[in-house]
mmCIF file of C-alpha atoms and ligand atoms in Angstrom:
data_model
loop_
_atom_site.group_PDB
_atom_site.id
_atom_site.type_symbol
_atom_site.label_atom_id
_atom_site.label_comp_id
_atom_site.label_asym_id
_atom_site.label_seq_id
_atom_site.Cartn_x
_atom_site.Cartn_y
_atom_site.Cartn_z
ATOM 1 C CA MET Z 20 -137.303 12.265 37.431
ATOM 2 C CA LEU Z 21 -138.695 8.784 36.991
ATOM 3 C CA LYS Z 22 -136.363 5.977 38.111
ATOM 4 C CA ILE Z 23 -136.657 2.761 36.061
ATOM 5 C CA LEU Z 24 -135.004 -0.519 36.879
ATOM 6 C CA ASN Z 25 -134.765 -2.880 33.762
ATOM 7 C CA VAL Z 26 -134.301 -6.558 34.217
ATOM 8 C CA VAL Z 27 -132.918 -8.987 31.669
ATOM 9 C CA GLY Z 28 -131.925 -12.579 32.293
ATOM 10 C CA ALA Z 29 -131.804 -14.923 29.216
ATOM 11 C CA ARG Z 30 -131.141 -14.650 25.528
ATOM 12 C CA PRO Z 31 -134.643 -13.780 24.301
ATOM 13 C CA ASN Z 32 -134.716 -10.801 26.690
ATOM 14 C CA PHE Z 33 -131.908 -8.857 25.186
ATOM 15 C CA MET Z 34 -133.381 -7.939 21.864
ATOM 16 C CA LYS Z 35 -136.535 -6.743 23.639
ATOM 17 C CA MET Z 36 -134.762 -4.610 26.220
ATOM 18 C CA ALA Z 37 -132.181 -2.944 23.913
ATOM 19 C CA PRO Z 38 -134.643 -0.628 22.193
ATOM 20 C CA ILE Z 39 -136.285 0.258 25.550
ATOM 21 C CA ILE Z 40 -132.870 1.291 27.000
ATOM 22 C CA ALA Z 41 -132.181 3.429 23.926
ATOM 23 C CA ALA Z 42 -135.612 5.066 24.125
ATOM 24 C CA ILE Z 43 -135.204 5.839 27.869
ATOM 25 C CA GLU Z 44 -131.846 7.309 27.163
ATOM 26 C CA ARG Z 45 -133.482 9.625 24.606
ATOM 27 C CA ARG Z 46 -135.752 10.850 27.341
ATOM 28 C CA SER Z 47 -132.929 11.272 29.897
ATOM 29 C CA GLY Z 48 -134.352 14.554 31.051
ATOM 30 C CA GLN Z 49 -137.364 12.774 32.363
ATOM 31 C CA ALA Z 50 -136.225 9.320 33.387
ATOM 32 C CA SER Z 51 -133.112 7.525 34.682
ATOM 33 C CA GLN Z 52 -132.451 3.842 34.388
ATOM 34 C CA ILE Z 53 -130.501 0.887 35.934
ATOM 35 C CA LEU Z 54 -129.906 -2.378 34.122
ATOM 36 C CA VAL Z 55 -129.848 -5.598 36.133
ATOM 37 C CA HIS Z 56 -128.783 -8.888 34.471
ATOM 38 C CA THR Z 57 -129.781 -11.903 36.432
ATOM 39 C CA GLY Z 58 -127.153 -14.041 34.755
ATOM 40 C CA GLN Z 59 -129.627 -16.818 33.891
ATOM 41 C CA HIS Z 60 -127.725 -16.945 30.604
ATOM 42 C CA TYR Z 61 -124.015 -16.276 31.030
ATOM 43 C CA ASN Z 62 -122.054 -17.623 28.107
ATOM 44 C CA GLU Z 63 -120.414 -15.545 25.458
ATOM 45 C CA THR Z 64 -122.793 -16.961 22.821
ATOM 46 C CA MET Z 65 -125.937 -16.821 24.914
ATOM 47 C CA SER Z 66 -125.372 -13.443 26.512
ATOM 48 C CA ALA Z 67 -122.244 -11.319 26.028
ATOM 49 C CA SER Z 68 -122.312 -11.315 22.252
ATOM 50 C CA PHE Z 69 -125.852 -9.872 22.351
ATOM 51 C CA PHE Z 70 -124.830 -6.839 24.361
ATOM 52 C CA ARG Z 71 -122.313 -6.030 21.667
ATOM 53 C CA ASP Z 72 -124.520 -6.745 18.686
ATOM 54 C CA LEU Z 73 -127.501 -4.912 20.079
ATOM 55 C CA GLN Z 74 -125.273 -1.983 21.161
ATOM 56 C CA MET Z 75 -126.479 -2.189 24.804
ATOM 57 C CA PRO Z 76 -124.575 -0.728 27.684
ATOM 58 C CA PRO Z 77 -123.099 -3.275 30.079
ATOM 59 C CA PRO Z 78 -125.401 -4.258 32.956
ATOM 60 C CA ASP Z 79 -125.000 -2.014 36.069
ATOM 61 C CA ILE Z 80 -125.549 -5.045 38.234
ATOM 62 C CA ASN Z 81 -125.008 -8.761 37.449
ATOM 63 C CA LEU Z 82 -126.635 -11.272 39.780
ATOM 64 C CA GLU Z 83 -124.777 -14.212 38.319
ATOM 65 C CA VAL Z 84 -127.370 -16.815 39.216
ATOM 66 C CA GLY Z 85 -126.468 -19.218 36.319
ATOM 67 C CA SER Z 86 -128.205 -22.540 35.514
ATOM 68 C CA GLY Z 87 -130.200 -24.687 37.817
ATOM 69 C CA THR Z 88 -133.665 -26.275 38.178
ATOM 70 C CA HIS Z 89 -136.702 -23.972 37.845
ATOM 71 C CA ALA Z 90 -137.024 -23.660 41.553
ATOM 72 C CA GLU Z 91 -133.326 -22.969 42.061
ATOM 73 C CA GLN Z 92 -133.247 -20.401 39.253
ATOM 74 C CA THR Z 93 -136.326 -18.557 40.416
ATOM 75 C CA ALA Z 94 -135.387 -18.599 44.093
ATOM 76 C CA LEU Z 95 -131.814 -17.484 43.349
ATOM 77 C CA VAL Z 96 -132.945 -14.467 41.298
ATOM 78 C CA MET Z 97 -135.459 -13.491 43.947
ATOM 79 C CA LEU Z 98 -132.820 -13.724 46.745
ATOM 80 C CA ALA Z 99 -130.276 -11.752 44.740
ATOM 81 C CA ILE Z 100 -132.587 -9.058 43.377
ATOM 82 C CA GLU Z 101 -134.411 -8.223 46.666
ATOM 83 C CA PRO Z 102 -131.495 -6.310 48.274
ATOM 84 C CA VAL Z 103 -130.943 -4.420 44.923
ATOM 85 C CA LEU Z 104 -134.621 -3.393 44.796
ATOM 86 C CA ILE Z 105 -134.563 -2.304 48.471
ATOM 87 C CA VAL Z 106 -131.492 -0.096 47.952
ATOM 88 C CA GLU Z 107 -132.510 1.375 44.564
ATOM 89 C CA ARG Z 108 -136.276 1.775 45.210
ATOM 90 C CA PRO Z 109 -137.155 2.386 41.543
ATOM 91 C CA ASP Z 110 -140.546 3.867 40.444
ATOM 92 C CA TRP Z 111 -140.829 1.063 37.900
ATOM 93 C CA VAL Z 112 -139.341 -2.429 37.484
ATOM 94 C CA VAL Z 113 -139.614 -3.342 33.786
ATOM 95 C CA VAL Z 114 -139.496 -7.082 32.902
ATOM 96 C CA VAL Z 115 -139.728 -8.561 29.469
ATOM 97 C CA GLY Z 116 -140.943 -11.956 28.072
ATOM 98 C CA ASP Z 117 -141.510 -15.160 29.894
ATOM 99 C CA VAL Z 118 -138.278 -16.573 31.250
ATOM 100 C CA ASN Z 119 -137.707 -17.651 34.852
ATOM 101 C CA SER Z 120 -135.916 -14.389 35.613
ATOM 102 C CA THR Z 121 -138.961 -12.388 34.392
ATOM 103 C CA LEU Z 122 -141.267 -14.017 36.984
ATOM 104 C CA ALA Z 123 -138.673 -14.036 39.802
ATOM 105 C CA ALA Z 124 -138.000 -10.295 39.471
ATOM 106 C CA ALA Z 125 -141.676 -9.434 39.158
ATOM 107 C CA LEU Z 126 -142.625 -11.544 42.175
ATOM 108 C CA THR Z 127 -139.915 -9.834 44.296
ATOM 109 C CA ALA Z 128 -140.885 -6.340 43.176
ATOM 110 C CA THR Z 129 -144.612 -6.768 43.863
ATOM 111 C CA LYS Z 130 -143.953 -7.912 47.445
ATOM 112 C CA LEU Z 131 -141.960 -4.768 47.978
ATOM 113 C CA GLY Z 132 -144.773 -2.655 46.662
ATOM 114 C CA ILE Z 133 -142.743 -1.599 43.551
ATOM 115 C CA LYS Z 134 -144.664 -1.081 40.371
ATOM 116 C CA ILE Z 135 -144.001 -3.584 37.552
ATOM 117 C CA ALA Z 136 -144.368 -3.015 33.822
ATOM 118 C CA HIS Z 137 -144.428 -6.284 31.785
ATOM 119 C CA VAL Z 138 -143.418 -6.070 28.236
ATOM 120 C CA GLU Z 139 -144.874 -8.651 25.874
ATOM 121 C CA ALA Z 140 -147.904 -9.169 28.163
ATOM 122 C CA GLY Z 141 -150.903 -11.250 27.292
ATOM 123 C CA LEU Z 142 -149.411 -13.935 25.174
ATOM 124 C CA ARG Z 143 -150.869 -17.306 25.852
ATOM 125 C CA SER Z 144 -150.306 -20.754 24.428
ATOM 126 C CA PHE Z 145 -152.969 -22.273 26.747
ATOM 127 C CA ASP Z 146 -150.463 -24.991 27.502
ATOM 128 C CA ARG Z 147 -149.670 -25.102 31.145
ATOM 129 C CA ALA Z 148 -146.965 -27.762 30.634
ATOM 130 C CA MET Z 149 -144.708 -24.950 29.244
ATOM 131 C CA PRO Z 150 -142.728 -23.369 31.962
ATOM 132 C CA GLU Z 151 -142.944 -20.118 29.997
ATOM 133 C CA GLU Z 152 -146.785 -20.138 30.068
ATOM 134 C CA ILE Z 153 -146.735 -20.249 33.862
ATOM 135 C CA ASN Z 154 -144.252 -17.427 33.918
ATOM 136 C CA ARG Z 155 -146.484 -15.433 31.532
ATOM 137 C CA VAL Z 156 -149.736 -15.892 33.394
ATOM 138 C CA LEU Z 157 -148.246 -15.255 36.815
ATOM 139 C CA THR Z 158 -146.128 -12.197 35.714
ATOM 140 C CA ASP Z 159 -149.206 -10.612 33.990
ATOM 141 C CA HIS Z 160 -151.403 -11.022 37.022
ATOM 142 C CA ILE Z 161 -148.944 -9.228 39.417
ATOM 143 C CA SER Z 162 -147.887 -6.487 36.996
ATOM 144 C CA ASP Z 163 -149.333 -2.949 37.219
ATOM 145 C CA LEU Z 164 -148.854 -2.125 33.537
ATOM 146 C CA LEU Z 165 -149.348 -4.723 30.813
ATOM 147 C CA LEU Z 166 -147.663 -3.718 27.669
ATOM 148 C CA THR Z 167 -148.985 -5.866 24.789
ATOM 149 C CA PRO Z 168 -147.818 -6.530 21.273
ATOM 150 C CA SER Z 169 -151.153 -7.217 19.602
ATOM 151 C CA GLU Z 170 -154.906 -7.274 20.013
ATOM 152 C CA ASP Z 171 -155.127 -10.989 20.734
ATOM 153 C CA ALA Z 172 -152.947 -10.341 23.837
ATOM 154 C CA ASP Z 173 -155.322 -7.666 25.016
ATOM 155 C CA ARG Z 174 -158.250 -10.004 24.639
ATOM 156 C CA ASN Z 175 -156.538 -12.819 26.610
ATOM 157 C CA LEU Z 176 -155.864 -10.353 29.485
ATOM 158 C CA LEU Z 177 -159.396 -9.001 29.545
ATOM 159 C CA SER Z 178 -160.854 -12.518 29.522
ATOM 160 C CA GLU Z 179 -158.773 -13.287 32.551
ATOM 161 C CA GLY Z 180 -160.379 -10.364 34.410
ATOM 162 C CA ILE Z 181 -157.494 -7.854 34.075
ATOM 163 C CA ALA Z 182 -158.787 -4.284 34.169
ATOM 164 C CA PRO Z 183 -158.556 -2.431 30.835
ATOM 165 C CA GLU Z 184 -156.768 0.522 32.543
ATOM 166 C CA ARG Z 185 -153.815 -1.679 33.252
ATOM 167 C CA ILE Z 186 -153.409 -2.628 29.572
ATOM 168 C CA ALA Z 187 -151.506 -0.541 27.006
ATOM 169 C CA ARG Z 188 -151.006 -1.892 23.487
ATOM 170 C CA VAL Z 189 -147.541 -0.761 22.325
ATOM 171 C CA GLY Z 190 -146.751 -3.150 19.584
ATOM 172 C CA ASN Z 191 -143.747 -5.548 19.177
ATOM 173 C CA VAL Z 192 -140.518 -4.297 20.626
ATOM 174 C CA MET Z 193 -138.548 -7.190 19.152
ATOM 175 C CA ILE Z 194 -139.306 -5.739 15.743
ATOM 176 C CA ASP Z 195 -137.689 -2.472 16.873
ATOM 177 C CA SER Z 196 -134.403 -4.385 17.314
ATOM 178 C CA LEU Z 197 -134.906 -6.161 14.072
ATOM 179 C CA PHE Z 198 -135.417 -2.939 11.998
ATOM 180 C CA ALA Z 199 -132.698 -1.171 13.904
ATOM 181 C CA GLN Z 200 -130.093 -3.937 13.187
ATOM 182 C CA LEU Z 201 -131.039 -5.107 9.753
ATOM 183 C CA GLU Z 202 -128.603 -2.910 7.905
ATOM 184 C CA ARG Z 203 -125.725 -3.681 10.271
ATOM 185 C CA SER Z 204 -126.386 -7.394 9.858
ATOM 186 C CA GLY Z 205 -125.608 -7.065 6.140
ATOM 187 C CA GLN Z 206 -121.899 -6.768 7.124
ATOM 188 C CA SER Z 207 -121.956 -10.220 8.648
ATOM 189 C CA THR Z 208 -119.881 -12.770 6.769
ATOM 190 C CA ILE Z 209 -121.673 -15.766 8.159
ATOM 191 C CA LEU Z 210 -122.978 -16.979 4.792
ATOM 192 C CA ASP Z 211 -119.458 -17.094 3.394
ATOM 193 C CA GLN Z 212 -118.028 -18.655 6.506
ATOM 194 C CA LEU Z 213 -120.542 -21.483 6.241
ATOM 195 C CA GLY Z 214 -120.281 -21.743 2.495
ATOM 196 C CA LEU Z 215 -123.990 -20.883 1.916
ATOM 197 C CA LEU Z 216 -125.851 -19.325 -0.981
ATOM 198 C CA ARG Z 217 -128.885 -17.109 -0.459
ATOM 199 C CA GLN Z 218 -132.231 -18.855 -0.507
ATOM 200 C CA GLN Z 219 -130.541 -22.302 -0.852
ATOM 201 C CA PHE Z 220 -130.570 -23.522 2.802
ATOM 202 C CA ALA Z 221 -132.975 -23.893 5.705
ATOM 203 C CA VAL Z 222 -132.385 -22.684 9.270
ATOM 204 C CA LEU Z 223 -133.407 -24.702 12.279
ATOM 205 C CA THR Z 224 -133.587 -23.720 15.995
ATOM 206 C CA LEU Z 225 -134.829 -26.191 18.661
ATOM 207 C CA HIS Z 226 -134.667 -25.991 22.382
ATOM 208 C CA ARG Z 227 -138.119 -26.241 23.941
ATOM 209 C CA PRO Z 228 -138.078 -28.856 26.770
ATOM 210 C CA ALA Z 229 -141.226 -30.504 25.254
ATOM 211 C CA ASN Z 230 -139.273 -31.131 22.021
ATOM 212 C CA VAL Z 231 -135.713 -31.841 23.146
ATOM 213 C CA ASP Z 232 -135.967 -33.464 26.588
ATOM 214 C CA ASP Z 233 -138.038 -36.419 25.423
ATOM 215 C CA ALA Z 234 -135.994 -38.801 23.241
ATOM 216 C CA LEU Z 235 -138.924 -40.178 21.290
ATOM 217 C CA THR Z 236 -140.122 -36.727 20.275
ATOM 218 C CA LEU Z 237 -136.673 -35.652 19.373
ATOM 219 C CA ARG Z 238 -136.125 -38.693 17.250
ATOM 220 C CA LYS Z 239 -139.368 -38.111 15.364
ATOM 221 C CA ILE Z 240 -138.402 -34.512 14.603
ATOM 222 C CA PHE Z 241 -134.969 -35.696 13.423
ATOM 223 C CA ALA Z 242 -136.585 -38.257 11.180
ATOM 224 C CA ALA Z 243 -138.413 -35.405 9.378
ATOM 225 C CA LEU Z 244 -135.312 -33.233 9.350
ATOM 226 C CA ARG Z 245 -133.310 -36.075 7.748
ATOM 227 C CA GLU Z 246 -135.738 -36.209 4.819
ATOM 228 C CA ILE Z 247 -135.876 -32.412 4.377
ATOM 229 C CA SER Z 248 -132.141 -32.102 4.549
ATOM 230 C CA ALA Z 249 -131.880 -34.376 1.410
ATOM 231 C CA ALA Z 250 -133.632 -31.595 -0.493
ATOM 232 C CA VAL Z 251 -132.100 -28.545 1.254
ATOM 233 C CA PRO Z 252 -129.147 -28.231 3.549
ATOM 234 C CA ILE Z 253 -130.152 -27.319 7.094
ATOM 235 C CA VAL Z 254 -128.049 -25.018 9.321
ATOM 236 C CA PHE Z 255 -128.694 -25.572 13.025
ATOM 237 C CA PRO Z 256 -127.282 -23.163 15.602
ATOM 238 C CA ALA Z 257 -127.818 -25.432 18.561
ATOM 239 C CA HIS Z 258 -128.842 -24.471 22.053
ATOM 240 C CA PRO Z 259 -126.743 -26.051 24.792
ATOM 241 C CA ARG Z 260 -129.754 -27.970 26.108
ATOM 242 C CA THR Z 261 -130.314 -29.566 22.681
ATOM 243 C CA VAL Z 262 -126.749 -30.506 22.189
ATOM 244 C CA LEU Z 263 -126.828 -32.397 25.471
ATOM 245 C CA SER Z 264 -130.099 -34.175 24.535
ATOM 246 C CA LEU Z 265 -128.874 -35.246 21.179
ATOM 247 C CA CYS Z 266 -125.830 -36.817 22.720
ATOM 248 C CA GLU Z 267 -127.787 -38.472 25.433
ATOM 249 C CA SER Z 268 -130.395 -39.969 23.102
ATOM 250 C CA GLU Z 269 -127.621 -41.044 20.666
ATOM 251 C CA ILE Z 270 -129.334 -39.390 17.757
ATOM 252 C CA GLU Z 271 -127.074 -39.222 14.574
ATOM 253 C CA PRO Z 272 -127.830 -35.828 12.903
ATOM 254 C CA PRO Z 273 -128.312 -36.062 9.134
ATOM 255 C CA GLU Z 274 -125.220 -35.575 6.926
ATOM 256 C CA GLN Z 275 -126.688 -32.490 5.219
ATOM 257 C CA MET Z 276 -127.190 -30.694 8.554
ATOM 258 C CA LYS Z 277 -124.548 -28.225 9.819
ATOM 259 C CA ILE Z 278 -124.734 -28.097 13.485
ATOM 260 C CA ILE Z 279 -122.987 -24.928 14.751
ATOM 261 C CA GLU Z 280 -122.667 -22.939 18.007
ATOM 262 C CA PRO Z 281 -125.503 -20.527 18.909
ATOM 263 C CA LEU Z 282 -124.899 -17.300 16.841
ATOM 264 C CA GLY Z 283 -124.899 -13.776 17.971
ATOM 265 C CA TYR Z 284 -127.835 -11.536 16.957
ATOM 266 C CA LEU Z 285 -126.282 -9.984 13.762
ATOM 267 C CA ASP Z 286 -124.899 -13.255 12.393
ATOM 268 C CA PHE Z 287 -128.138 -15.019 13.123
ATOM 269 C CA LEU Z 288 -130.246 -12.274 11.495
ATOM 270 C CA LYS Z 289 -128.089 -12.418 8.354
ATOM 271 C CA LEU Z 290 -128.533 -16.223 8.365
ATOM 272 C CA TRP Z 291 -132.316 -16.596 8.797
ATOM 273 C CA SER Z 292 -133.202 -13.558 6.680
ATOM 274 C CA ASN Z 293 -131.488 -15.240 3.737
ATOM 275 C CA ALA Z 294 -132.971 -18.643 4.271
ATOM 276 C CA ARG Z 295 -135.474 -20.393 2.030
ATOM 277 C CA LEU Z 296 -137.250 -21.706 5.101
ATOM 278 C CA VAL Z 297 -137.007 -21.495 8.912
ATOM 279 C CA MET Z 298 -138.025 -24.324 11.177
ATOM 280 C CA THR Z 299 -138.248 -23.483 14.811
ATOM 281 C CA ASP Z 300 -139.814 -23.960 18.290
ATOM 282 C CA SER Z 301 -138.742 -20.461 19.361
ATOM 283 C CA GLY Z 302 -141.279 -17.837 20.154
ATOM 284 C CA GLY Z 303 -139.471 -14.746 18.877
ATOM 285 C CA LEU Z 304 -138.388 -16.233 15.547
ATOM 286 C CA GLN Z 305 -142.084 -16.747 14.608
ATOM 287 C CA GLU Z 306 -142.461 -13.048 14.910
ATOM 288 C CA GLU Z 307 -139.236 -12.024 13.193
ATOM 289 C CA THR Z 308 -139.827 -14.257 10.214
ATOM 290 C CA THR Z 309 -143.287 -12.709 9.874
ATOM 291 C CA ALA Z 310 -141.837 -9.200 9.929
ATOM 292 C CA LEU Z 311 -139.449 -10.055 6.979
ATOM 293 C CA GLY Z 312 -141.845 -12.396 5.133
ATOM 294 C CA ILE Z 313 -139.596 -15.504 5.478
ATOM 295 C CA PRO Z 314 -141.591 -18.745 5.594
ATOM 296 C CA CYS Z 315 -141.554 -20.295 9.049
ATOM 297 C CA LEU Z 316 -142.635 -23.760 10.256
ATOM 298 C CA THR Z 317 -143.225 -23.884 14.056
ATOM 299 C CA LEU Z 318 -142.488 -27.377 15.318
ATOM 300 C CA ARG Z 319 -144.887 -27.228 18.153
ATOM 301 C CA ASP Z 320 -148.598 -28.098 18.808
ATOM 302 C CA ASN Z 321 -149.593 -24.538 19.636
ATOM 303 C CA THR Z 322 -148.311 -20.967 19.545
ATOM 304 C CA GLU Z 323 -148.764 -18.058 21.933
ATOM 305 C CA ARG Z 324 -148.310 -15.862 18.872
ATOM 306 C CA PRO Z 325 -151.450 -16.701 16.655
ATOM 307 C CA ILE Z 326 -151.060 -13.342 14.897
ATOM 308 C CA THR Z 327 -148.074 -14.704 12.990
ATOM 309 C CA VAL Z 328 -150.250 -17.426 11.558
ATOM 310 C CA GLU Z 329 -153.198 -15.200 10.846
ATOM 311 C CA GLN Z 330 -151.295 -12.338 9.311
ATOM 312 C CA GLY Z 331 -147.792 -13.597 8.772
ATOM 313 C CA THR Z 332 -145.686 -16.428 7.370
ATOM 314 C CA ASN Z 333 -145.932 -18.874 10.163
ATOM 315 C CA GLN Z 334 -147.526 -22.359 10.149
ATOM 316 C CA VAL Z 335 -147.808 -24.453 13.244
ATOM 317 C CA VAL Z 336 -147.031 -27.974 12.035
ATOM 318 C CA GLY Z 337 -146.688 -30.007 15.238
ATOM 319 C CA ARG Z 338 -144.064 -32.709 15.796
ATOM 320 C CA GLU Z 339 -145.238 -35.487 13.579
ATOM 321 C CA PRO Z 340 -142.811 -36.249 10.712
ATOM 322 C CA GLU Z 341 -145.408 -36.414 7.906
ATOM 323 C CA GLN Z 342 -146.795 -32.986 8.687
ATOM 324 C CA ILE Z 343 -143.446 -31.354 8.980
ATOM 325 C CA ILE Z 344 -142.145 -32.951 5.735
ATOM 326 C CA ALA Z 345 -145.267 -32.057 3.781
ATOM 327 C CA ALA Z 346 -145.242 -28.446 4.882
ATOM 328 C CA ALA Z 347 -141.475 -28.075 4.243
ATOM 329 C CA PHE Z 348 -141.789 -29.606 0.731
ATOM 330 C CA GLU Z 349 -144.753 -27.347 -0.100
ATOM 331 C CA ILE Z 350 -142.605 -24.337 0.618
ATOM 332 C CA LEU Z 351 -139.629 -25.678 -1.197
ATOM 333 C CA ARG Z 352 -141.759 -26.355 -4.267
ATOM 334 C CA ASN Z 353 -142.949 -22.830 -3.974
ATOM 335 C CA ARG Z 354 -146.590 -23.911 -4.001
ATOM 336 C CA LYS Z 355 -147.528 -21.879 -0.921
ATOM 337 C CA ASN Z 356 -148.173 -18.331 -1.908
ATOM 338 C CA HIS Z 357 -147.328 -16.307 1.121
ATOM 339 C CA GLN Z 358 -148.803 -12.886 1.269
ATOM 340 C CA PRO Z 359 -147.138 -11.734 4.378
ATOM 341 C CA GLY Z 360 -148.523 -8.783 6.242
ATOM 342 C CA ILE Z 361 -146.878 -6.979 9.140
ATOM 343 C CA PRO Z 362 -149.276 -6.708 12.076
ATOM 344 C CA ASP Z 363 -150.300 -3.332 13.380
ATOM 345 C CA LEU Z 364 -147.743 -1.506 15.571
ATOM 346 C CA TRP Z 365 -144.866 -3.792 14.544
ATOM 347 C CA ASP Z 366 -143.323 -0.730 13.211
ATOM 348 C CA GLY Z 367 -140.006 -0.242 15.013
ATOM 349 C CA ARG Z 368 -141.514 2.361 17.425
ATOM 350 C CA ALA Z 369 -142.787 0.140 20.186
ATOM 351 C CA ALA Z 370 -140.075 1.079 22.674
ATOM 352 C CA GLU Z 371 -141.014 4.786 22.347
ATOM 353 C CA ARG Z 372 -144.682 3.954 23.166
ATOM 354 C CA ILE Z 373 -143.453 1.867 26.208
ATOM 355 C CA VAL Z 374 -141.546 4.776 27.664
ATOM 356 C CA GLU Z 375 -144.506 7.059 26.933
ATOM 357 C CA ALA Z 376 -146.763 4.661 28.883
ATOM 358 C CA LEU Z 377 -144.287 4.546 31.742
ATOM 359 C CA LEU Z 378 -144.048 8.297 31.986
ATOM 360 C CA LYS Z 379 -147.882 8.644 31.852
ATOM 361 C CA SER Z 380 -148.784 5.914 34.439
HETATM 362 C C1 UD1 L 417 -134.658 -20.294 28.650
HETATM 363 C C2 UD1 L 417 -136.106 -19.824 28.819
HETATM 364 C C3 UD1 L 417 -136.800 -19.951 27.494
HETATM 365 C C4 UD1 L 417 -136.027 -19.277 26.376
HETATM 366 C C5 UD1 L 417 -134.595 -19.850 26.305
HETATM 367 C C6 UD1 L 417 -133.789 -19.210 25.209
HETATM 368 C C7 UD1 L 417 -137.074 -20.309 31.004
HETATM 369 C C8 UD1 L 417 -138.046 -21.124 31.756
HETATM 370 N N1 UD1 L 417 -136.766 -20.644 29.737
HETATM 371 O O1 UD1 L 417 -134.601 -21.668 28.431
HETATM 372 O O2 UD1 L 417 -138.050 -19.345 27.590
HETATM 373 O O3 UD1 L 417 -136.641 -19.463 25.162
HETATM 374 O O4 UD1 L 417 -133.997 -19.626 27.600
HETATM 375 O O5 UD1 L 417 -132.514 -19.604 25.170
HETATM 376 O O6 UD1 L 417 -136.596 -19.332 31.537
HETATM 377 N N2 UD1 L 417 -126.818 -22.926 29.270
HETATM 378 C C9 UD1 L 417 -125.472 -22.750 28.933
HETATM 379 N N3 UD1 L 417 -125.057 -21.395 28.803
HETATM 380 C C10 UD1 L 417 -125.868 -20.365 29.051
HETATM 381 C C11 UD1 L 417 -127.229 -20.634 29.518
HETATM 382 C C12 UD1 L 417 -127.671 -21.961 29.595
HETATM 383 O O7 UD1 L 417 -124.687 -23.649 28.623
HETATM 384 O O8 UD1 L 417 -125.459 -19.221 28.941
HETATM 385 C C13 UD1 L 417 -127.237 -24.289 29.474
HETATM 386 C C14 UD1 L 417 -127.216 -24.855 30.861
HETATM 387 O O9 UD1 L 417 -126.718 -26.093 30.803
HETATM 388 C C15 UD1 L 417 -128.729 -24.901 31.202
HETATM 389 C C16 UD1 L 417 -129.386 -25.058 29.877
HETATM 390 O O10 UD1 L 417 -128.544 -24.384 28.932
HETATM 391 O O11 UD1 L 417 -129.009 -25.986 32.121
HETATM 392 C C17 UD1 L 417 -130.690 -24.464 29.837
HETATM 393 O O12 UD1 L 417 -130.700 -23.118 30.282
HETATM 394 P P1 UD1 L 417 -131.910 -22.541 31.012
HETATM 395 O O13 UD1 L 417 -131.672 -21.075 31.358
HETATM 396 O O14 UD1 L 417 -132.263 -23.327 32.221
HETATM 397 O O15 UD1 L 417 -133.187 -22.579 30.115
HETATM 398 P P2 UD1 L 417 -133.266 -22.524 28.610
HETATM 399 O O16 UD1 L 417 -133.614 -23.924 28.132
HETATM 400 O O17 UD1 L 417 -132.185 -21.835 28.015
#
């Protein structure tokens, strides 16, 4: 019986792990599992609501590391997870994505000689100023099994000298959650609660340090949003980091912008899937909008998910107001004819392929 220890830490991990847990459960004759939550995210809105919405079992172990600097967060996860790994001695540690918890768990496991599988391996923004890029590169290089979502990820890994035997292309596991929960999200009343009509609003998410920690950049982005919001109301479920930055830099949000608390998975899915336009600096949302054919503007200078631009609905528009405004109005005027395609293996069955790869390796 294969023993698998799954690690989650922050909001974007939960929708990647939920389908993997379900897929392992379906193979309970061949594999057992333990779920460790590092506690990097700990609020009801950033963590607990996702366990309910994604129908995940509660974590077996919560390390409760909480917030802190990068070094603090990484070190605290390492200190807290080491004794768990020593006692449990799993055959595999499965980590997902690129948050600090991902790297910390992987680094601890590799030093203990425990095999690591990294889900969502191979993504690269080629921007080393992003903490997530550092986490991605380092986690990939110490992992034994690199489970990739798309061909560009395979190419990145091969060009960094990673042996092809370590790479398995399994597709995009986030899309498993999206397809699994789409119907349930229909029951969400979030549009009524916010007084919104389908296709008559835009959705914004913004939390990357490069966008929100620098007052000048944040001011520029909000100048663009002010103009766009005069044409279409913007709903902004705001990350705690961004709320703080807006207060500190004394930026007045436009009147036609509704700033709300972060939403749970189902309410948020109902919201963005009915939007005319999504503007974001999130990684996952670029992929989710591609899967459902919703126009997406990425307010960054780069993306680690180029396939969403090549095959999907994503446009990387940078942080300059003129570009953001021009791209938004083009979509609102319906000039841009999107012919969205869903990339290969974004089919809702990635988690099954992940478990298959774990059992085989
Ligand atoms: C982290 C991830 C990022 C991911 C994002 C999604 C890293 C390096 N970054 O960034 O990749 O896209 O999560 O949300 O791991 N806070 C709360 N409640 C919580 C969690 C955080 O109020 O439950 C506040 C804290 O004040 C904290 C701040 O949010 O200081 C930032 O949280 P942190 O985990 O440090 O990084 P994120 O910006 O969320």
